[in-house]
Amino acid sequence: MTTIAEISKDLHISRARIYQIIDSLDDKDKPLKDSDNRYILSQDVVNAIHQYYANNTNKDRQDKSTSSNDQLVNILSANLTKRINR
């Protein structure tokens, strides 16, 4: 059985982030807990965690890229306006 530590190592993220992802999963994808209150990580749950991480990491990168592009456009526009007004 896979552990939280193994998943975090595979994805190169903290164990705390894995727990955040688990909290964000749809109820149907969330793992059950055993009598010691530890997660039971079936392969379906592991796949759901990987999928959630992949989807949200790509979205975050796209958002950051768009933000950087917007900032660059604003700087170039301001510089062009200054040159035109000289």
PDB file of N, CA and C in Angstrom:
ATOM      1  N   MET A   1       0.838  -1.182   0.000  1.00  0.00           N
ATOM      2  CA  MET A   1       0.000   0.000   0.000  1.00  0.00           C
ATOM      3  C   MET A   1       0.884   1.247   0.000  1.00  0.00           C
ATOM      4  N   THR A   2       0.488   2.228  -0.769  1.00  0.00           N
ATOM      5  CA  THR A   2       1.216   3.489  -0.883  1.00  0.00           C
ATOM      6  C   THR A   2       0.971   4.351   0.350  1.00  0.00           C
ATOM      7  N   THR A   3       1.987   5.122   0.737  1.00  0.00           N
ATOM      8  CA  THR A   3       1.852   6.024   1.885  1.00  0.00           C
ATOM      9  C   THR A   3       1.838   7.479   1.422  1.00  0.00           C
ATOM     10  N   ILE A   4       1.418   8.356   2.323  1.00  0.00           N
ATOM     11  CA  ILE A   4       1.438   9.803   2.058  1.00  0.00           C
ATOM     12  C   ILE A   4       2.868  10.237   1.742  1.00  0.00           C
ATOM     13  N   ALA A   5       3.822   9.729   2.504  1.00  0.00           N
ATOM     14  CA  ALA A   5       5.233  10.092   2.289  1.00  0.00           C
ATOM     15  C   ALA A   5       5.705   9.686   0.893  1.00  0.00           C
ATOM     16  N   GLU A   6       5.291   8.515   0.433  1.00  0.00           N
ATOM     17  CA  GLU A   6       5.697   8.063  -0.902  1.00  0.00           C
ATOM     18  C   GLU A   6       5.084   8.942  -1.992  1.00  0.00           C
ATOM     19  N   ILE A   7       3.833   9.306  -1.812  1.00  0.00           N
ATOM     20  CA  ILE A   7       3.195  10.185  -2.804  1.00  0.00           C
ATOM     21  C   ILE A   7       3.888  11.538  -2.823  1.00  0.00           C
ATOM     22  N   SER A   8       4.168  12.087  -1.649  1.00  0.00           N
ATOM     23  CA  SER A   8       4.821  13.399  -1.600  1.00  0.00           C
ATOM     24  C   SER A   8       6.203  13.351  -2.237  1.00  0.00           C
ATOM     25  N   LYS A   9       6.898  12.244  -2.049  1.00  0.00           N
ATOM     26  CA  LYS A   9       8.215  12.079  -2.672  1.00  0.00           C
ATOM     27  C   LYS A   9       8.080  11.979  -4.189  1.00  0.00           C
ATOM     28  N   ASP A  10       7.101  11.211  -4.654  1.00  0.00           N
ATOM     29  CA  ASP A  10       6.880  11.059  -6.098  1.00  0.00           C
ATOM     30  C   ASP A  10       6.559  12.391  -6.760  1.00  0.00           C
ATOM     31  N   LEU A  11       5.749  13.211  -6.093  1.00  0.00           N
ATOM     32  CA  LEU A  11       5.309  14.477  -6.682  1.00  0.00           C
ATOM     33  C   LEU A  11       6.227  15.659  -6.331  1.00  0.00           C
ATOM     34  N   HIS A  12       7.198  15.412  -5.456  1.00  0.00           N
ATOM     35  CA  HIS A  12       8.134  16.464  -5.012  1.00  0.00           C
ATOM     36  C   HIS A  12       7.394  17.618  -4.335  1.00  0.00           C
ATOM     37  N   ILE A  13       6.440  17.249  -3.478  1.00  0.00           N
ATOM     38  CA  ILE A  13       5.712  18.241  -2.693  1.00  0.00           C
ATOM     39  C   ILE A  13       5.635  17.752  -1.253  1.00  0.00           C
ATOM     40  N   SER A  14       5.256  18.633  -0.344  1.00  0.00           N
ATOM     41  CA  SER A  14       5.222  18.266   1.065  1.00  0.00           C
ATOM     42  C   SER A  14       4.051  17.342   1.390  1.00  0.00           C
ATOM     43  N   ARG A  15       4.195  16.646   2.505  1.00  0.00           N
ATOM     44  CA  ARG A  15       3.094  15.801   2.976  1.00  0.00           C
ATOM     45  C   ARG A  15       1.875  16.662   3.306  1.00  0.00           C
ATOM     46  N   ALA A  16       2.132  17.863   3.829  1.00  0.00           N
ATOM     47  CA  ALA A  16       1.019  18.774   4.146  1.00  0.00           C
ATOM     48  C   ALA A  16       0.220  19.094   2.884  1.00  0.00           C
ATOM     49  N   ARG A  17       0.903  19.278   1.772  1.00  0.00           N
ATOM     50  CA  ARG A  17       0.205  19.559   0.506  1.00  0.00           C
ATOM     51  C   ARG A  17      -0.630  18.358   0.076  1.00  0.00           C
ATOM     52  N   ILE A  18      -0.141  17.157   0.324  1.00  0.00           N
ATOM     53  CA  ILE A  18      -0.920  15.956  -0.001  1.00  0.00           C
ATOM     54  C   ILE A  18      -2.220  15.957   0.810  1.00  0.00           C
ATOM     55  N   TYR A  19      -2.124  16.293   2.090  1.00  0.00           N
ATOM     56  CA  TYR A  19      -3.334  16.351   2.923  1.00  0.00           C
ATOM     57  C   TYR A  19      -4.296  17.435   2.425  1.00  0.00           C
ATOM     58  N   GLN A  20      -3.758  18.557   1.965  1.00  0.00           N
ATOM     59  CA  GLN A  20      -4.608  19.611   1.390  1.00  0.00           C
ATOM     60  C   GLN A  20      -5.318  19.099   0.139  1.00  0.00           C
ATOM     61  N   ILE A  21      -4.590  18.373  -0.680  1.00  0.00           N
ATOM     62  CA  ILE A  21      -5.185  17.815  -1.898  1.00  0.00           C
ATOM     63  C   ILE A  21      -6.284  16.825  -1.539  1.00  0.00           C
ATOM     64  N   ILE A  22      -6.017  15.966  -0.568  1.00  0.00           N
ATOM     65  CA  ILE A  22      -7.037  15.002  -0.141  1.00  0.00           C
ATOM     66  C   ILE A  22      -8.294  15.730   0.313  1.00  0.00           C
ATOM     67  N   ASP A  23      -8.128  16.814   1.065  1.00  0.00           N
ATOM     68  CA  ASP A  23      -9.292  17.601   1.515  1.00  0.00           C
ATOM     69  C   ASP A  23     -10.045  18.211   0.344  1.00  0.00           C
ATOM     70  N   SER A  24      -9.356  18.483  -0.755  1.00  0.00           N
ATOM     71  CA  SER A  24      -9.965  19.110  -1.923  1.00  0.00           C
ATOM     72  C   SER A  24     -10.611  18.129  -2.885  1.00  0.00           C
ATOM     73  N   LEU A  25     -10.320  16.846  -2.723  1.00  0.00           N
ATOM     74  CA  LEU A  25     -10.887  15.840  -3.625  1.00  0.00           C
ATOM     75  C   LEU A  25     -12.400  15.760  -3.464  1.00  0.00           C
ATOM     76  N   ASP A  26     -13.064  15.340  -4.540  1.00  0.00           N
ATOM     77  CA  ASP A  26     -14.496  15.045  -4.454  1.00  0.00           C
ATOM     78  C   ASP A  26     -14.694  13.938  -3.430  1.00  0.00           C
ATOM     79  N   ASP A  27     -15.852  13.944  -2.780  1.00  0.00           N
ATOM     80  CA  ASP A  27     -16.125  12.935  -1.754  1.00  0.00           C
ATOM     81  C   ASP A  27     -15.947  11.516  -2.269  1.00  0.00           C
ATOM     82  N   LYS A  28     -16.314  11.278  -3.523  1.00  0.00           N
ATOM     83  CA  LYS A  28     -16.198   9.927  -4.084  1.00  0.00           C
ATOM     84  C   LYS A  28     -14.743   9.492  -4.254  1.00  0.00           C
ATOM     85  N   ASP A  29     -13.819  10.458  -4.316  1.00  0.00           N
ATOM     86  CA  ASP A  29     -12.400  10.153  -4.506  1.00  0.00           C
ATOM     87  C   ASP A  29     -11.603  10.147  -3.206  1.00  0.00           C
ATOM     88  N   LYS A  30     -12.197  10.654  -2.116  1.00  0.00           N
ATOM     89  CA  LYS A  30     -11.468  10.743  -0.852  1.00  0.00           C
ATOM     90  C   LYS A  30     -11.240   9.354  -0.260  1.00  0.00           C
ATOM     91  N   PRO A  31     -10.072   9.179   0.364  1.00  0.00           N
ATOM     92  CA  PRO A  31      -9.792   7.878   0.975  1.00  0.00           C
ATOM     93  C   PRO A  31     -10.565   7.690   2.284  1.00  0.00           C
ATOM     94  N   LEU A  32     -10.794   6.442   2.618  1.00  0.00           N
ATOM     95  CA  LEU A  32     -11.389   6.100   3.910  1.00  0.00           C
ATOM     96  C   LEU A  32     -10.275   6.067   4.944  1.00  0.00           C
ATOM     97  N   LYS A  33     -10.667   6.041   6.217  1.00  0.00           N
ATOM     98  CA  LYS A  33      -9.674   5.938   7.287  1.00  0.00           C
ATOM     99  C   LYS A  33      -9.854   4.617   8.015  1.00  0.00           C
ATOM    100  N   ASP A  34      -8.735   4.095   8.525  1.00  0.00           N
ATOM    101  CA  ASP A  34      -8.796   2.850   9.285  1.00  0.00           C
ATOM    102  C   ASP A  34      -9.108   3.140  10.750  1.00  0.00           C
ATOM    103  N   SER A  35      -9.054   2.112  11.586  1.00  0.00           N
ATOM    104  CA  SER A  35      -9.403   2.260  13.003  1.00  0.00           C
ATOM    105  C   SER A  35      -8.412   3.148  13.761  1.00  0.00           C
ATOM    106  N   ASP A  36      -7.217   3.341  13.206  1.00  0.00           N
ATOM    107  CA  ASP A  36      -6.219   4.231  13.818  1.00  0.00           C
ATOM    108  C   ASP A  36      -6.294   5.648  13.258  1.00  0.00           C
ATOM    109  N   ASN A  37      -7.349   5.921  12.486  1.00  0.00           N
ATOM    110  CA  ASN A  37      -7.576   7.229  11.871  1.00  0.00           C
ATOM    111  C   ASN A  37      -6.526   7.573  10.803  1.00  0.00           C
ATOM    112  N   ARG A  38      -5.967   6.550  10.172  1.00  0.00           N
ATOM    113  CA  ARG A  38      -5.008   6.735   9.081  1.00  0.00           C
ATOM    114  C   ARG A  38      -5.719   6.476   7.760  1.00  0.00           C
ATOM    115  N   TYR A  39      -5.300   7.232   6.758  1.00  0.00           N
ATOM    116  CA  TYR A  39      -5.906   7.061   5.441  1.00  0.00           C
ATOM    117  C   TYR A  39      -5.559   5.700   4.842  1.00  0.00           C
ATOM    118  N   ILE A  40      -6.540   5.109   4.188  1.00  0.00           N
ATOM    119  CA  ILE A  40      -6.341   3.898   3.406  1.00  0.00           C
ATOM    120  C   ILE A  40      -6.229   4.350   1.952  1.00  0.00           C
ATOM    121  N   LEU A  41      -5.035   4.262   1.412  1.00  0.00           N
ATOM    122  CA  LEU A  41      -4.768   4.815   0.089  1.00  0.00           C
ATOM    123  C   LEU A  41      -4.810   3.735  -0.978  1.00  0.00           C
ATOM    124  N   SER A  42      -5.978   3.534  -1.550  1.00  0.00           N
ATOM    125  CA  SER A  42      -6.114   2.586  -2.661  1.00  0.00           C
ATOM    126  C   SER A  42      -5.459   3.191  -3.904  1.00  0.00           C
ATOM    127  N   GLN A  43      -5.282   2.388  -4.918  1.00  0.00           N
ATOM    128  CA  GLN A  43      -4.681   2.894  -6.160  1.00  0.00           C
ATOM    129  C   GLN A  43      -5.571   3.962  -6.792  1.00  0.00           C
ATOM    130  N   ASP A  44      -6.890   3.832  -6.653  1.00  0.00           N
ATOM    131  CA  ASP A  44      -7.808   4.857  -7.177  1.00  0.00           C
ATOM    132  C   ASP A  44      -7.587   6.197  -6.486  1.00  0.00           C
ATOM    133  N   VAL A  45      -7.376   6.168  -5.181  1.00  0.00           N
ATOM    134  CA  VAL A  45      -7.129   7.407  -4.421  1.00  0.00           C
ATOM    135  C   VAL A  45      -5.793   8.017  -4.846  1.00  0.00           C
ATOM    136  N   VAL A  46      -4.774   7.179  -4.974  1.00  0.00           N
ATOM    137  CA  VAL A  46      -3.450   7.659  -5.400  1.00  0.00           C
ATOM    138  C   VAL A  46      -3.564   8.307  -6.779  1.00  0.00           C
ATOM    139  N   ASN A  47      -4.293   7.669  -7.679  1.00  0.00           N
ATOM    140  CA  ASN A  47      -4.490   8.232  -9.022  1.00  0.00           C
ATOM    141  C   ASN A  47      -5.233   9.560  -8.953  1.00  0.00           C
ATOM    142  N   ALA A  48      -6.240   9.654  -8.090  1.00  0.00           N
ATOM    143  CA  ALA A  48      -7.003  10.902  -7.942  1.00  0.00           C
ATOM    144  C   ALA A  48      -6.107  12.025  -7.427  1.00  0.00           C
ATOM    145  N   ILE A  49      -5.230  11.714  -6.492  1.00  0.00           N
ATOM    146  CA  ILE A  49      -4.296  12.716  -5.953  1.00  0.00           C
ATOM    147  C   ILE A  49      -3.352  13.191  -7.058  1.00  0.00           C
ATOM    148  N   HIS A  50      -2.785  12.246  -7.814  1.00  0.00           N
ATOM    149  CA  HIS A  50      -1.888  12.611  -8.917  1.00  0.00           C
ATOM    150  C   HIS A  50      -2.627  13.467  -9.953  1.00  0.00           C
ATOM    151  N   GLN A  51      -3.839  13.080 -10.288  1.00  0.00           N
ATOM    152  CA  GLN A  51      -4.613  13.811 -11.288  1.00  0.00           C
ATOM    153  C   GLN A  51      -4.942  15.217 -10.804  1.00  0.00           C
ATOM    154  N   TYR A  52      -5.366  15.340  -9.553  1.00  0.00           N
ATOM    155  CA  TYR A  52      -5.674  16.651  -8.986  1.00  0.00           C
ATOM    156  C   TYR A  52      -4.439  17.548  -9.027  1.00  0.00           C
ATOM    157  N   TYR A  53      -3.307  16.999  -8.603  1.00  0.00           N
ATOM    158  CA  TYR A  53      -2.066  17.777  -8.594  1.00  0.00           C
ATOM    159  C   TYR A  53      -1.675  18.213 -10.001  1.00  0.00           C
ATOM    160  N   ALA A  54      -1.754  17.301 -10.952  1.00  0.00           N
ATOM    161  CA  ALA A  54      -1.387  17.624 -12.340  1.00  0.00           C
ATOM    162  C   ALA A  54      -2.301  18.711 -12.901  1.00  0.00           C
ATOM    163  N   ASN A  55      -3.588  18.591 -12.677  1.00  0.00           N
ATOM    164  CA  ASN A  55      -4.535  19.579 -13.205  1.00  0.00           C
ATOM    165  C   ASN A  55      -4.329  20.950 -12.591  1.00  0.00           C
ATOM    166  N   ASN A  56      -4.101  21.008 -11.291  1.00  0.00           N
ATOM    167  CA  ASN A  56      -3.964  22.291 -10.621  1.00  0.00           C
ATOM    168  C   ASN A  56      -2.596  22.907 -10.798  1.00  0.00           C
ATOM    169  N   THR A  57      -1.573  22.102 -10.941  1.00  0.00           N
ATOM    170  CA  THR A  57      -0.236  22.639 -11.195  1.00  0.00           C
ATOM    171  C   THR A  57      -0.187  23.306 -12.565  1.00  0.00           C
ATOM    172  N   ASN A  58      -0.769  22.671 -13.571  1.00  0.00           N
ATOM    173  CA  ASN A  58      -0.800  23.256 -14.907  1.00  0.00           C
ATOM    174  C   ASN A  58      -1.599  24.545 -14.917  1.00  0.00           C
ATOM    175  N   LYS A  59      -2.715  24.579 -14.208  1.00  0.00           N
ATOM    176  CA  LYS A  59      -3.545  25.781 -14.134  1.00  0.00           C
ATOM    177  C   LYS A  59      -2.773  26.916 -13.468  1.00  0.00           C
ATOM    178  N   ASP A  60      -2.076  26.615 -12.367  1.00  0.00           N
ATOM    179  CA  ASP A  60      -1.293  27.632 -11.673  1.00  0.00           C
ATOM    180  C   ASP A  60      -0.202  28.196 -12.573  1.00  0.00           C
ATOM    181  N   ARG A  61       0.464  27.325 -13.323  1.00  0.00           N
ATOM    182  CA  ARG A  61       1.519  27.791 -14.231  1.00  0.00           C
ATOM    183  C   ARG A  61       0.950  28.680 -15.321  1.00  0.00           C
ATOM    184  N   GLN A  62      -0.206  28.318 -15.851  1.00  0.00           N
ATOM    185  CA  GLN A  62      -0.840  29.132 -16.884  1.00  0.00           C
ATOM    186  C   GLN A  62      -1.241  30.488 -16.327  1.00  0.00           C
ATOM    187  N   ASP A  63      -1.791  30.514 -15.116  1.00  0.00           N
ATOM    188  CA  ASP A  63      -2.194  31.771 -14.491  1.00  0.00           C
ATOM    189  C   ASP A  63      -0.988  32.675 -14.267  1.00  0.00           C
ATOM    190  N   LYS A  64       0.123  32.106 -13.792  1.00  0.00           N
ATOM    191  CA  LYS A  64       1.329  32.895 -13.566  1.00  0.00           C
ATOM    192  C   LYS A  64       1.881  33.421 -14.880  1.00  0.00           C
ATOM    193  N   SER A  65       1.857  32.600 -15.919  1.00  0.00           N
ATOM    194  CA  SER A  65       2.350  33.003 -17.224  1.00  0.00           C
ATOM    195  C   SER A  65       1.512  34.150 -17.783  1.00  0.00           C
ATOM    196  N   THR A  66       0.208  34.041 -17.674  1.00  0.00           N
ATOM    197  CA  THR A  66      -0.681  35.095 -18.149  1.00  0.00           C
ATOM    198  C   THR A  66      -0.429  36.384 -17.393  1.00  0.00           C
ATOM    199  N   SER A  67      -0.258  36.288 -16.088  1.00  0.00           N
ATOM    200  CA  SER A  67       0.007  37.461 -15.270  1.00  0.00           C
ATOM    201  C   SER A  67       1.315  38.131 -15.687  1.00  0.00           C
ATOM    202  N   SER A  68       2.348  37.343 -15.929  1.00  0.00           N
ATOM    203  CA  SER A  68       3.641  37.882 -16.361  1.00  0.00           C
ATOM    204  C   SER A  68       3.515  38.546 -17.723  1.00  0.00           C
ATOM    205  N   ASN A  69       2.777  37.927 -18.624  1.00  0.00           N
ATOM    206  CA  ASN A  69       2.579  38.513 -19.953  1.00  0.00           C
ATOM    207  C   ASN A  69       1.829  39.830 -19.863  1.00  0.00           C
ATOM    208  N   ASP A  70       0.812  39.893 -19.019  1.00  0.00           N
ATOM    209  CA  ASP A  70       0.054  41.128 -18.830  1.00  0.00           C
ATOM    210  C   ASP A  70       0.954  42.235 -18.296  1.00  0.00           C
ATOM    211  N   GLN A  71       1.817  41.899 -17.334  1.00  0.00           N
ATOM    212  CA  GLN A  71       2.735  42.890 -16.785  1.00  0.00           C
ATOM    213  C   GLN A  71       3.696  43.395 -17.855  1.00  0.00           C
ATOM    214  N   LEU A  72       4.201  42.499 -18.682  1.00  0.00           N
ATOM    215  CA  LEU A  72       5.127  42.877 -19.751  1.00  0.00           C
ATOM    216  C   LEU A  72       4.439  43.795 -20.752  1.00  0.00           C
ATOM    217  N   VAL A  73       3.221  43.471 -21.125  1.00  0.00           N
ATOM    218  CA  VAL A  73       2.462  44.307 -22.058  1.00  0.00           C
ATOM    219  C   VAL A  73       2.254  45.700 -21.460  1.00  0.00           C
ATOM    220  N   ASN A  74       1.932  45.776 -20.199  1.00  0.00           N
ATOM    221  CA  ASN A  74       1.726  47.081 -19.553  1.00  0.00           C
ATOM    222  C   ASN A  74       3.007  47.915 -19.541  1.00  0.00           C
ATOM    223  N   ILE A  75       4.135  47.286 -19.248  1.00  0.00           N
ATOM    224  CA  ILE A  75       5.422  48.000 -19.233  1.00  0.00           C
ATOM    225  C   ILE A  75       5.772  48.494 -20.631  1.00  0.00           C
ATOM    226  N   LEU A  76       5.637  47.631 -21.626  1.00  0.00           N
ATOM    227  CA  LEU A  76       5.962  48.018 -22.998  1.00  0.00           C
ATOM    228  C   LEU A  76       5.031  49.119 -23.496  1.00  0.00           C
ATOM    229  N   SER A  77       3.766  49.022 -23.132  1.00  0.00           N
ATOM    230  CA  SER A  77       2.807  50.042 -23.526  1.00  0.00           C
ATOM    231  C   SER A  77       3.150  51.390 -22.903  1.00  0.00           C
ATOM    232  N   ALA A  78       3.519  51.386 -21.638  1.00  0.00           N
ATOM    233  CA  ALA A  78       3.888  52.631 -20.955  1.00  0.00           C
ATOM    234  C   ALA A  78       5.141  53.234 -21.580  1.00  0.00           C
ATOM    235  N   ASN A  79       6.129  52.392 -21.894  1.00  0.00           N
ATOM    236  CA  ASN A  79       7.356  52.889 -22.524  1.00  0.00           C
ATOM    237  C   ASN A  79       7.071  53.469 -23.908  1.00  0.00           C
ATOM    238  N   LEU A  80       6.220  52.823 -24.665  1.00  0.00           N
ATOM    239  CA  LEU A  80       5.860  53.308 -25.995  1.00  0.00           C
ATOM    240  C   LEU A  80       5.124  54.643 -25.900  1.00  0.00           C
ATOM    241  N   THR A  81       4.224  54.753 -24.960  1.00  0.00           N
ATOM    242  CA  THR A  81       3.483  56.001 -24.762  1.00  0.00           C
ATOM    243  C   THR A  81       4.434  57.156 -24.414  1.00  0.00           C
ATOM    244  N   LYS A  82       5.425  56.889 -23.561  1.00  0.00           N
ATOM    245  CA  LYS A  82       6.404  57.902 -23.197  1.00  0.00           C
ATOM    246  C   LYS A  82       7.189  58.372 -24.414  1.00  0.00           C
ATOM    247  N   ARG A  83       7.595  57.429 -25.268  1.00  0.00           N
ATOM    248  CA  ARG A  83       8.374  57.787 -26.455  1.00  0.00           C
ATOM    249  C   ARG A  83       7.534  58.603 -27.451  1.00  0.00           C
ATOM    250  N   ILE A  84       6.285  58.241 -27.589  1.00  0.00           N
ATOM    251  CA  ILE A  84       5.397  58.961 -28.498  1.00  0.00           C
ATOM    252  C   ILE A  84       5.171  60.378 -28.026  1.00  0.00           C
ATOM    253  N   ASN A  85       5.059  60.566 -26.713  1.00  0.00           N
ATOM    254  CA  ASN A  85       4.770  61.886 -26.142  1.00  0.00           C
ATOM    255  C   ASN A  85       5.985  62.784 -26.023  1.00  0.00           C
ATOM    256  N   ARG A  86       7.155  62.345 -26.374  1.00  0.00           N
ATOM    257  CA  ARG A  86       8.370  63.178 -26.278  1.00  0.00           C
ATOM    258  C   ARG A  86       8.407  64.228 -27.333  1.00  0.00           C
TER     259      ARG A  86
END
